[in-house]
CSV table of C-alpha atoms and ligand atoms in Angstrom, one decimal:
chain,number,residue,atom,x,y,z
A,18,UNK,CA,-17.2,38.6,-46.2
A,19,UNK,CA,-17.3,37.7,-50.0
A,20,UNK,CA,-13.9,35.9,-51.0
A,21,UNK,CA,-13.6,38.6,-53.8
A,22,UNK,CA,-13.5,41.3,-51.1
A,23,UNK,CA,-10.5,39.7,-49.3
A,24,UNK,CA,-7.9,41.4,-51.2
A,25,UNK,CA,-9.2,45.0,-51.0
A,26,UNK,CA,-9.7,44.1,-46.9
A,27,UNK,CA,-6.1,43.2,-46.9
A,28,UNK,CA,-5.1,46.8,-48.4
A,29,UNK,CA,-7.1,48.6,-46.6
A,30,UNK,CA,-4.9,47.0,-43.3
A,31,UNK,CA,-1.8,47.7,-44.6
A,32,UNK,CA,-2.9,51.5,-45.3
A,33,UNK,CA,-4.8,51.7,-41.6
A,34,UNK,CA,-1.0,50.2,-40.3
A,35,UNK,CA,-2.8,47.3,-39.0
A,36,UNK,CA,-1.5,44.4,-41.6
A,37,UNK,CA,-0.2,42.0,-39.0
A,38,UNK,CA,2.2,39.8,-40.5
A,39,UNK,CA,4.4,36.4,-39.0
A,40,UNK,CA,8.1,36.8,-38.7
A,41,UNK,CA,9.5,33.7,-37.3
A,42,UNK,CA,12.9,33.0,-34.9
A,43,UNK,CA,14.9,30.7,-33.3
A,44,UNK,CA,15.7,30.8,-29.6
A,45,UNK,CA,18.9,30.7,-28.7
A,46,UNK,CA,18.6,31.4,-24.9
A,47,UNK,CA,16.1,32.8,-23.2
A,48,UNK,CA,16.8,36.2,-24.1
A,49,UNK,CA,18.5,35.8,-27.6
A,50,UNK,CA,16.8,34.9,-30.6
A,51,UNK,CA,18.0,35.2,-34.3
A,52,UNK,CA,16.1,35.2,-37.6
A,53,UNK,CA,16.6,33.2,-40.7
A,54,UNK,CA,19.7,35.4,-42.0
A,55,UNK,CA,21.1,34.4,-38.7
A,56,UNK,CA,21.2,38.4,-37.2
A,57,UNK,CA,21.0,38.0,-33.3
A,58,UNK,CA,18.4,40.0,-31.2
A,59,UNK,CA,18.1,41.0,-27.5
A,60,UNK,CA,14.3,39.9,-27.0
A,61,UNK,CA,12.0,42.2,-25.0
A,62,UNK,CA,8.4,41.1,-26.2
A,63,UNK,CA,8.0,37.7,-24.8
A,64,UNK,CA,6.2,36.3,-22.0
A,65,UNK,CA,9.0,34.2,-20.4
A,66,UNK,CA,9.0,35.9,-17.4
A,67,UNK,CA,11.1,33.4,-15.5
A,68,UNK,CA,13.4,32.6,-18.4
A,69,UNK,CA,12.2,28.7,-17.7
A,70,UNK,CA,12.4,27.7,-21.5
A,71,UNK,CA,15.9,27.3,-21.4
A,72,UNK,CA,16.4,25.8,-18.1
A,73,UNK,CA,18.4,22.4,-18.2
A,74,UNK,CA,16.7,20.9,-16.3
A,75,UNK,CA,12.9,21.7,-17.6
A,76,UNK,CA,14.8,20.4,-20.8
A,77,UNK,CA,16.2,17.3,-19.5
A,78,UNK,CA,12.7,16.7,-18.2
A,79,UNK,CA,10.8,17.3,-21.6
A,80,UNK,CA,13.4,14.7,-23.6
A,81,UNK,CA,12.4,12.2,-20.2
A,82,UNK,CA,8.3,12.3,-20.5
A,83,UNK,CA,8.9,12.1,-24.2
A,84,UNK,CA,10.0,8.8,-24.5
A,85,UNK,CA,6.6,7.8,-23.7
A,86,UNK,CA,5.1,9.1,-27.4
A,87,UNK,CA,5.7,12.4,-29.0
A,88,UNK,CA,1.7,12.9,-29.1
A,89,UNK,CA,-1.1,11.9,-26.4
A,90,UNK,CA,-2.9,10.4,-29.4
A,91,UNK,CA,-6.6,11.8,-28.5
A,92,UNK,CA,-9.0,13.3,-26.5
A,93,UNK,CA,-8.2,13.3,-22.3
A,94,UNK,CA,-12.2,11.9,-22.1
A,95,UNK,CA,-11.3,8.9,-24.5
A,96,UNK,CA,-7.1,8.0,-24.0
A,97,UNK,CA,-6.1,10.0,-21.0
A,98,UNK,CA,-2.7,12.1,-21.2
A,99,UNK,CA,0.5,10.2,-19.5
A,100,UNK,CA,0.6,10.3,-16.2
A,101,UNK,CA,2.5,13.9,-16.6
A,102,UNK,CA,-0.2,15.8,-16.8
A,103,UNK,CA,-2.2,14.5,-13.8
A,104,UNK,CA,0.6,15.2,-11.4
A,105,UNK,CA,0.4,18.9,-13.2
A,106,UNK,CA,-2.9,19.0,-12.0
A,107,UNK,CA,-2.3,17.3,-8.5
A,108,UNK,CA,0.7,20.3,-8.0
A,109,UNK,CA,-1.1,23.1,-9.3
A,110,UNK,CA,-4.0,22.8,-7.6
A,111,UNK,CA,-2.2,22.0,-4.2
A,112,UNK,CA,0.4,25.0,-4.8
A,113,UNK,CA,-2.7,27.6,-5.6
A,114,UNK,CA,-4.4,26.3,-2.5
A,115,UNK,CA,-7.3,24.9,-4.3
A,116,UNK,CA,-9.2,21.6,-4.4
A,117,UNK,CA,-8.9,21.0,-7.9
A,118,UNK,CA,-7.3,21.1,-11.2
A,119,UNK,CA,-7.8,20.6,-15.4
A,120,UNK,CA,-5.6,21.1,-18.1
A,121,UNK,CA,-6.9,22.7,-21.1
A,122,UNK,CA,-4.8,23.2,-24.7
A,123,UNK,CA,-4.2,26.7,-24.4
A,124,UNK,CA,-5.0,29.4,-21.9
A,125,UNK,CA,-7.6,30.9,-24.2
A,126,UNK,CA,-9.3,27.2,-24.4
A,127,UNK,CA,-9.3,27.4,-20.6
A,128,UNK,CA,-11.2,30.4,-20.7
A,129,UNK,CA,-13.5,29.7,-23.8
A,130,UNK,CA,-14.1,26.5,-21.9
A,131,UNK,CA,-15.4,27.5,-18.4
A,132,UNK,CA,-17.6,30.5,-19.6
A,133,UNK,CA,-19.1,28.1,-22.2
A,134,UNK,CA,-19.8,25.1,-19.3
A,135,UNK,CA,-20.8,27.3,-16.4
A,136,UNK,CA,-22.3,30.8,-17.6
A,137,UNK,CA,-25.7,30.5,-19.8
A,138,UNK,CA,-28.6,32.4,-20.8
A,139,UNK,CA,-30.4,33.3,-17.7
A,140,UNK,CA,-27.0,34.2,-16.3
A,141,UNK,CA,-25.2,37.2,-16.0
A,142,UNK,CA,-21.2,37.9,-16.9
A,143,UNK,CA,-19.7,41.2,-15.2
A,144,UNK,CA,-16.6,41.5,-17.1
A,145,UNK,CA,-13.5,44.2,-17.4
A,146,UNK,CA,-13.1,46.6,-20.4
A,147,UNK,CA,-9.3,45.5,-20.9
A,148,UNK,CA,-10.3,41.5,-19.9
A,149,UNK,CA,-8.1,39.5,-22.7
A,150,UNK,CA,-9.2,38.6,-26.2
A,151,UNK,CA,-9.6,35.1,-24.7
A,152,UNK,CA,-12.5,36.6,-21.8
A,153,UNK,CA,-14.2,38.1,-24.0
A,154,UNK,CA,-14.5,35.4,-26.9
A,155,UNK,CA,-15.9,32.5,-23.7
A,156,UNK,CA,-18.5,35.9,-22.7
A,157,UNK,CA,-19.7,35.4,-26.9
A,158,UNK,CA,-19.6,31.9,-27.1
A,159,UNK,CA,-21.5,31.5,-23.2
A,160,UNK,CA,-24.8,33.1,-24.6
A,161,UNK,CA,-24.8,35.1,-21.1
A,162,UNK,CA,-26.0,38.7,-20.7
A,163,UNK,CA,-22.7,40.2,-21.0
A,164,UNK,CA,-22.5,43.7,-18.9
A,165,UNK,CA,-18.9,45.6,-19.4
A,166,UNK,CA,-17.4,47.4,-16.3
A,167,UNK,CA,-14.7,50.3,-16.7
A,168,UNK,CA,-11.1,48.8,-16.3
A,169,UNK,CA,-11.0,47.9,-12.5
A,170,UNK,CA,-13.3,50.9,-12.0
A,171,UNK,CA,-15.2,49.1,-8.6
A,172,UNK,CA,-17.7,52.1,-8.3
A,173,UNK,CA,-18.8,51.6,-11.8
A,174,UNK,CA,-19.2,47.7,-11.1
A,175,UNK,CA,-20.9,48.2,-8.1
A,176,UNK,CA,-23.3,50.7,-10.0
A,177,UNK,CA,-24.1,47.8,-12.5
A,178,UNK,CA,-24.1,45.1,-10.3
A,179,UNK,CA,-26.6,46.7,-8.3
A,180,UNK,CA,-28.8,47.7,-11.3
A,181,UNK,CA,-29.0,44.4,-13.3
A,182,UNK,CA,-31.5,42.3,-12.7
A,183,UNK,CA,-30.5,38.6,-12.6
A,184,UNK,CA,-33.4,35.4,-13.0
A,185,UNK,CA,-33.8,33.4,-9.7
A,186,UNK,CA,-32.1,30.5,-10.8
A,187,UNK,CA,-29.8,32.9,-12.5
A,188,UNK,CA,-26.1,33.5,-11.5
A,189,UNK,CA,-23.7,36.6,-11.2
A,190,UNK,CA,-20.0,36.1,-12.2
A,191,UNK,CA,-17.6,38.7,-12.3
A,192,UNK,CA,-14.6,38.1,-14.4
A,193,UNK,CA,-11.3,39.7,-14.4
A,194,UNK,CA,-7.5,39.9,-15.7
A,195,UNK,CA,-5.4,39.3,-12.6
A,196,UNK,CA,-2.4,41.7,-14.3
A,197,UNK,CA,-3.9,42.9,-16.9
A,198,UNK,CA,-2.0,41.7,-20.2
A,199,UNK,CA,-1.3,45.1,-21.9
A,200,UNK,CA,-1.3,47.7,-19.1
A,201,UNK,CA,0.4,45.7,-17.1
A,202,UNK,CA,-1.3,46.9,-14.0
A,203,UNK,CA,-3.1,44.4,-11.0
A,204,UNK,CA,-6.6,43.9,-10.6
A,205,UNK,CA,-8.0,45.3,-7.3
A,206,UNK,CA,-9.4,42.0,-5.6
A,207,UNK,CA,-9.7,42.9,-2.3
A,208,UNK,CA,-12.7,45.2,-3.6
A,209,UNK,CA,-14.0,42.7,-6.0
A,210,UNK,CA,-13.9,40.4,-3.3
A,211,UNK,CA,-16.1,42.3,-1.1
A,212,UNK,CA,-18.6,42.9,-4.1
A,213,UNK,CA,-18.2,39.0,-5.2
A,214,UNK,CA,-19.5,38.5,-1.6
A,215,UNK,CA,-21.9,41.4,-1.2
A,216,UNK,CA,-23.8,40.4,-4.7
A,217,UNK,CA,-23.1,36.6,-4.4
A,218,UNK,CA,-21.4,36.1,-7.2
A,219,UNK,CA,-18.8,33.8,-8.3
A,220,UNK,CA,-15.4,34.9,-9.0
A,221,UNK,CA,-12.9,34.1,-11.7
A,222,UNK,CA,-9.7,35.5,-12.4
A,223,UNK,CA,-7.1,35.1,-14.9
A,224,UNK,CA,-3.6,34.9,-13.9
A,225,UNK,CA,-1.9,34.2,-16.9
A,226,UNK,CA,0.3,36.9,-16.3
A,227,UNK,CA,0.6,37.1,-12.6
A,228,UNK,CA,1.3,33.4,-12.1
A,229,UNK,CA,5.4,33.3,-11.2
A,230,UNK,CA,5.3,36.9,-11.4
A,231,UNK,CA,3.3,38.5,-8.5
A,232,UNK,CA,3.4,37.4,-5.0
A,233,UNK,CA,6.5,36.4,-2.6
A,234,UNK,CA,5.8,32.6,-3.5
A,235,UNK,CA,4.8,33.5,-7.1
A,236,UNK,CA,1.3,32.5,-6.3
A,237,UNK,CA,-0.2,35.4,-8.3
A,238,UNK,CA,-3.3,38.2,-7.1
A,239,UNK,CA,-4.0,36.7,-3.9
A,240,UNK,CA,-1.0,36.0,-2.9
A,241,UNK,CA,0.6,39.5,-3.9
A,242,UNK,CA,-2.3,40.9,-1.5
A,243,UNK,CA,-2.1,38.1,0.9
A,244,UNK,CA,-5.8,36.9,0.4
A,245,UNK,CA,-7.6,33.3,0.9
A,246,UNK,CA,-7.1,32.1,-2.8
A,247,UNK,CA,-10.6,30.3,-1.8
A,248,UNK,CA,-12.0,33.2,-2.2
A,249,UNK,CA,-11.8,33.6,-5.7
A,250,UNK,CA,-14.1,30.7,-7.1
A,251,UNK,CA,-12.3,30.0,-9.9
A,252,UNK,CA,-8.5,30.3,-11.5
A,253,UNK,CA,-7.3,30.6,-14.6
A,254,UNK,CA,-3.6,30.6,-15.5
A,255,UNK,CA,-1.5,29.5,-18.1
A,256,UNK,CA,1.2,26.7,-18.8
A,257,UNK,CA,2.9,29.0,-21.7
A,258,UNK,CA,4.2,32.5,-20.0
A,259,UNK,CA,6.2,31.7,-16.7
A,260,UNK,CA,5.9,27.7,-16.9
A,261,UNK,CA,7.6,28.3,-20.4
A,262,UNK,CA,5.6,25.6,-21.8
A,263,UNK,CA,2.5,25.7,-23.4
A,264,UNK,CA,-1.7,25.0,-22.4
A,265,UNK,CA,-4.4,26.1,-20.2
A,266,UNK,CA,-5.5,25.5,-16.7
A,267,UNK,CA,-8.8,26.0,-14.3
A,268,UNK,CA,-7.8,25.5,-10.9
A,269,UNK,CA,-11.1,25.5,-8.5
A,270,UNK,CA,-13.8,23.2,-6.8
A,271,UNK,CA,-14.0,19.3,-7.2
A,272,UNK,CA,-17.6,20.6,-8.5
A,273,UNK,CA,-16.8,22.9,-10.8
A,274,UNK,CA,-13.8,20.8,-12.1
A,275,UNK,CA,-16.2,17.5,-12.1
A,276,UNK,CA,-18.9,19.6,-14.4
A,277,UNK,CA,-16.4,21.1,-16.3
A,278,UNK,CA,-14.8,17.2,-18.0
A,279,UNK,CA,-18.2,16.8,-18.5
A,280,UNK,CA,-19.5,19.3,-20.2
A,281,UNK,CA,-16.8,21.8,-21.6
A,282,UNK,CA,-16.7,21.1,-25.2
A,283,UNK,CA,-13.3,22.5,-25.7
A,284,UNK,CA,-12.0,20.1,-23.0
A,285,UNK,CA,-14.1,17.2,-24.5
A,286,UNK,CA,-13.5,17.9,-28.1
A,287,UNK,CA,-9.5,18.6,-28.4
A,288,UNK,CA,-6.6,16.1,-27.8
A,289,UNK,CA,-5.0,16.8,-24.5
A,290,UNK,CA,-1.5,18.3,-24.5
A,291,UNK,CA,1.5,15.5,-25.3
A,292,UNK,CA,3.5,14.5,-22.0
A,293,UNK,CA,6.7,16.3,-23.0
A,294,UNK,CA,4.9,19.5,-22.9
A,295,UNK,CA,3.0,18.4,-19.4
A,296,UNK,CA,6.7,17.1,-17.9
A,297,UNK,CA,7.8,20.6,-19.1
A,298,UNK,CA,5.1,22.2,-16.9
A,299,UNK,CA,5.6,20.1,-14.0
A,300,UNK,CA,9.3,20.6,-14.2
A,301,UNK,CA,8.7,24.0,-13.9
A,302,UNK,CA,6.5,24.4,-11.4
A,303,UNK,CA,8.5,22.5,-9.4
A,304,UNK,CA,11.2,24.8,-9.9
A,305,UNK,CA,9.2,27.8,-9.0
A,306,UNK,CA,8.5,26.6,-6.2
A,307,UNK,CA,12.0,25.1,-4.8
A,308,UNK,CA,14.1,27.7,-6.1
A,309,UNK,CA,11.7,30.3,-6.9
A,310,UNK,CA,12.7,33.1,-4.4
A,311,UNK,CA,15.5,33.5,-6.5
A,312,UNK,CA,14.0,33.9,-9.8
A,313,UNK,CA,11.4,36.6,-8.3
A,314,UNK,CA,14.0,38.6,-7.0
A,315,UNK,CA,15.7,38.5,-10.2
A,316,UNK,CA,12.3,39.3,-12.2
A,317,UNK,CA,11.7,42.4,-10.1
A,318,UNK,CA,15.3,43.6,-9.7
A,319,UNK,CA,15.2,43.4,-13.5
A,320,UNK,CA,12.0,44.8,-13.7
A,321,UNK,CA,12.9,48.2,-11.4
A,322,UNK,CA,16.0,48.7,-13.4
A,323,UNK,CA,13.9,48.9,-17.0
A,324,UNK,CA,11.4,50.8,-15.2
A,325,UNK,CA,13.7,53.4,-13.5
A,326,UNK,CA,15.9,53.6,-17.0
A,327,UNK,CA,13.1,54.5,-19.4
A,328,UNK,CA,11.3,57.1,-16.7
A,329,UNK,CA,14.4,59.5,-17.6
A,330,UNK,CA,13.1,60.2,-20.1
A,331,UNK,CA,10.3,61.5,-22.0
A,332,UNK,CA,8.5,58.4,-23.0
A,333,UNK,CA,5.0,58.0,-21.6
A,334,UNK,CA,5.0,54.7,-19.6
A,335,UNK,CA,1.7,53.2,-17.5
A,336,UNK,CA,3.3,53.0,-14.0
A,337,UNK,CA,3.5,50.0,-11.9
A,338,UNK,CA,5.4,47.2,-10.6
A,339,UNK,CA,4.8,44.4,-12.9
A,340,UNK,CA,7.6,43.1,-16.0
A,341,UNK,CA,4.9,44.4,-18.3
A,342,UNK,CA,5.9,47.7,-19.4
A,343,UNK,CA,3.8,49.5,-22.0
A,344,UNK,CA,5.0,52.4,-24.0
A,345,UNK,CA,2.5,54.3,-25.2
A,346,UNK,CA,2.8,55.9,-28.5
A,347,UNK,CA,-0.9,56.9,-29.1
A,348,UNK,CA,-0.8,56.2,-33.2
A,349,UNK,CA,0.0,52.5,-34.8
A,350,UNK,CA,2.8,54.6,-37.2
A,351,UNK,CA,4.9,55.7,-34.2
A,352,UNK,CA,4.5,52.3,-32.5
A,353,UNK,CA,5.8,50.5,-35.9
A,354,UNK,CA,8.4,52.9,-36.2
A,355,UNK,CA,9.7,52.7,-33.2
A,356,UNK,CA,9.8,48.8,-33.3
A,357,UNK,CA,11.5,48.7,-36.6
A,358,UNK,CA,14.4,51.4,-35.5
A,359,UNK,CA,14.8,48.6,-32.3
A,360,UNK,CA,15.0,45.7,-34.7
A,361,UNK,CA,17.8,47.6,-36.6
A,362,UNK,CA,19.6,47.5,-33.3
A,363,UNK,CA,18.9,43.9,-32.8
A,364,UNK,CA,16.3,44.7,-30.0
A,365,UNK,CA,13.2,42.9,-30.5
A,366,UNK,CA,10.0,44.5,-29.8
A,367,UNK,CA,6.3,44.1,-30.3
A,368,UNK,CA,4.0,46.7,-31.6
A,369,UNK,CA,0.2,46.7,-30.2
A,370,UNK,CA,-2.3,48.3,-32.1
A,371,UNK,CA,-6.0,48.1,-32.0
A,372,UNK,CA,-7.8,45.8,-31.7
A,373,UNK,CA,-5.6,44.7,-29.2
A,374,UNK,CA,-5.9,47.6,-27.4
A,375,UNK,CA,-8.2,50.9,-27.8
A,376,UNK,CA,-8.4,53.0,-30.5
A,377,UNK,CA,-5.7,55.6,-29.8
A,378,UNK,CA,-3.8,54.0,-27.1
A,379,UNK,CA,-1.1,52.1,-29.7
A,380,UNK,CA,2.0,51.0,-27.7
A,381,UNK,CA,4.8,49.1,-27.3
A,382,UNK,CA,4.5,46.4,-25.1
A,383,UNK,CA,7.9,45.6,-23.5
A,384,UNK,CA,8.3,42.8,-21.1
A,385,UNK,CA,11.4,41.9,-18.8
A,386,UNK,CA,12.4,38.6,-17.9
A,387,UNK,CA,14.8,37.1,-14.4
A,388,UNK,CA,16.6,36.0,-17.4
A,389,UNK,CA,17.7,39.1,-19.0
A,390,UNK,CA,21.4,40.5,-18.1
A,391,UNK,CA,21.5,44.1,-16.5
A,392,UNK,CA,23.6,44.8,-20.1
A,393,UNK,CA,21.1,43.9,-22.3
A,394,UNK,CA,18.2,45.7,-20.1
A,395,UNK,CA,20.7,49.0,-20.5
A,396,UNK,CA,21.3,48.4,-24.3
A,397,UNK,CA,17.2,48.2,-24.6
A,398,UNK,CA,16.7,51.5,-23.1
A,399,UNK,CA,19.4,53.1,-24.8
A,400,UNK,CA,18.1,52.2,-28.2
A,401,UNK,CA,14.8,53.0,-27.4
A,402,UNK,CA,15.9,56.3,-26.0
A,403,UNK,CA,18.0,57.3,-28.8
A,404,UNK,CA,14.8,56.6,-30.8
A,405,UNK,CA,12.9,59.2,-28.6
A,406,UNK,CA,15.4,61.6,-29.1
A,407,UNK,CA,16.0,61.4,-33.3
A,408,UNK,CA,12.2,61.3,-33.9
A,409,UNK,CA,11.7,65.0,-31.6
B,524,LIG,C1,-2.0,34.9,-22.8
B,524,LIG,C2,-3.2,35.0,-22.1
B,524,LIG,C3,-4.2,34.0,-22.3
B,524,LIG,C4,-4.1,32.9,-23.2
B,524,LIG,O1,-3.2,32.0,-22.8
B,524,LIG,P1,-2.5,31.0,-23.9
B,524,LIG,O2,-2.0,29.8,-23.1
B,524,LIG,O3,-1.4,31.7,-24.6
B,524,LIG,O4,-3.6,30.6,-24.8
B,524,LIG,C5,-5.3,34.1,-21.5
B,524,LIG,N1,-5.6,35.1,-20.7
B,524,LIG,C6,-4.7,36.1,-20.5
B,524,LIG,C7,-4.9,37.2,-19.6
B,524,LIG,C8,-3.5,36.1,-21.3
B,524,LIG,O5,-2.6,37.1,-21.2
């Protein structure tokens, strides 16, 4: 794009209501945020499922790792990271049932990372339509034939697996959302297990948003269906939604880990998280799974009660049983509209629009939290409601 073309692209956003623009808050709990002029808000558009940013203890053990440096002063390859975020590793690999784990920076590193190290030109990436921005930008950057499958449509993947010819030394992968992030619905692995096996392919899944969330121990897809999580090659999940902290992880093989610090350039080329963010993780993981029970029933109870309070009325919500509830307003106007008349009433909302999502299929993307009280779930959908109602 030429520079002098900037401003004229920036118009034509705001007129297409698609300008995105940064509105910053402070958190006052896990649920309550306020904005600079100090108005409080009810927050329904954040990914902190278990409400584990504002536990004391997760706290108490962020201030504790901290005292050794505020930073982990370089690459993981060249200083290491504290000891913190080793025993992250050790915990997360040993709770997903796996042989191995590695921290990236950020979920979407994770995934840019392992597409780029293990997928190349003679191989061949079967990925979801609705796969995260995150999938999709690691299929680019891999320089693998990328073939698109319709969203958890097996027949179709099936149909494409079976008519794409991969080179001898060439490999399959299928890659999928666990819950995907914006329909909120699960991915159908027992099927995609039985192609991953039929096809030889090798599995990966993200679980950024089924991690803590799905599953009686919180242990995501294959534990909600009560699957051999070695039979998904390799797992992705993130340290910034339920662990209410923030960076990446790859939990899989010794192999595939081994290759992966050797050759993942956004492992190699990034400094590694600081240990108060790793401590946070581990602190929270360790909750989950101590005291975890508790939290899921919370999460779901919570969840049942948003869902069964906005079905009465005449909103069009994507069914399912998962925190992530979208409501689907079809144009970007009625989505922004709708979010602004809940920010009036101090309920706080994000609007999704394309590209996030398909042309067409503009939403609201609500999420519910173990955290939130059965009040401030009530006040949501009575605002939202009320909204519904004016704007008929
Ligand atoms: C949020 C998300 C990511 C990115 O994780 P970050 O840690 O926020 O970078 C990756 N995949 C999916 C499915 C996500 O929803």
């Amino acid at each position: 794009m030429k520079i002098t073309d900037i401003e004229q692209e920036l118009e034509r956003l705001k007129k297409s209501d698609s300008y995105r623009a940064v509105t910053d808050y402070r958190m006052k709990s896990a649920t309550r945020c306020f904005d600079r002029g100090g108005k409080e808000y009810i927050v329904f558009s954040s990914n902190n499922y278990l409400g584990l940013t504002h536990n004391k203890s997760v706290i108490a053990a962020a201030r504790k790792s901290e005292r050794y440096g505020s930073g982990s002063t370089g690459a993981r390859l060249t200083s290491g990271a504290g000891f913190e975020l080793s025993e992250f590793e050790k915990e997360i690999a040993l709770f997903k049932g796996m042989e191995s784990a590695l921290v990236f920076n950020s979920g979407y590193m994770a995934n840019l990372g392992v597409l780029y190290a293990l997928a190349g030109e003679k191989d061949v990436i079967f990925s979801d339509s609705l796969n995260h921005a995150s999938i999709v930008d690691g299929c680019r950057i891999s320089r693998a034939k990328v073939v698109v499958y319709k969203h958890n449509d097996m027949n179709h993947l099936e149909e494409l697996l079976k008519n794409t010819d991969v080179m001898p030394d060439g490999q399959r992968f299928i890659v999928s959302d666990g819950v995907f992030s914006m329909d909120g619905d699960i991915v159908n692995l027992p099927e995609l297990i039985d192609l991953k096996q039929k096809y030889d392919a090798c599995l990966m899944i993200d679980e950024a948003h089924s991690f803590g969330v799905i599953g009686s121990h919180g242990g995501g897809t294959p534990d909600y269906y009560g699957i051999d999580p070695k039979k998904i090659d390799i797992h992705i999940g993130t340290m910034s939604k339920a662990l209410g902290a923030v960076g990446g992880y790859v939990v899989s093989s010794k192999p595939i880990i081994e290759l992966l610090k050797n050759k993942s350039r956004p492992f190699i080329f990034s400094t590694s998280i600081p240990p108060s963010v790793a401590g946070t993780a581990l602190k929270s993981l360790k909750i989950i799974e101590q005291h975890g029970n508790r939290l899921f029933e919370r999460l779901h109870y919570n969840t049942n009660l948003m869902r069964g309070l906005l079905k009465q009325s005449d909103l069009k919500i994507i069914d399912g049983i998962t925190p992530i509830i979208p409501i689907i307003t079809g144009d970007s106007k009625t989505a922004i509209k709708l979010a602004s008349y809940c920010h009036d009433n101090g309920i706080l909302l994000c609007p999704i629009r394309p590209p996030s999502v398909p042309e067409g299929t503009s939403r609201i993307r609500l999420t519910v939290t173990a955290a939130h009280s059965e009040k401030e779930i009530q006040k949501a959908a009575a605002v939202i409601k009320k909204f519904m109602r004016n704007s008929l």
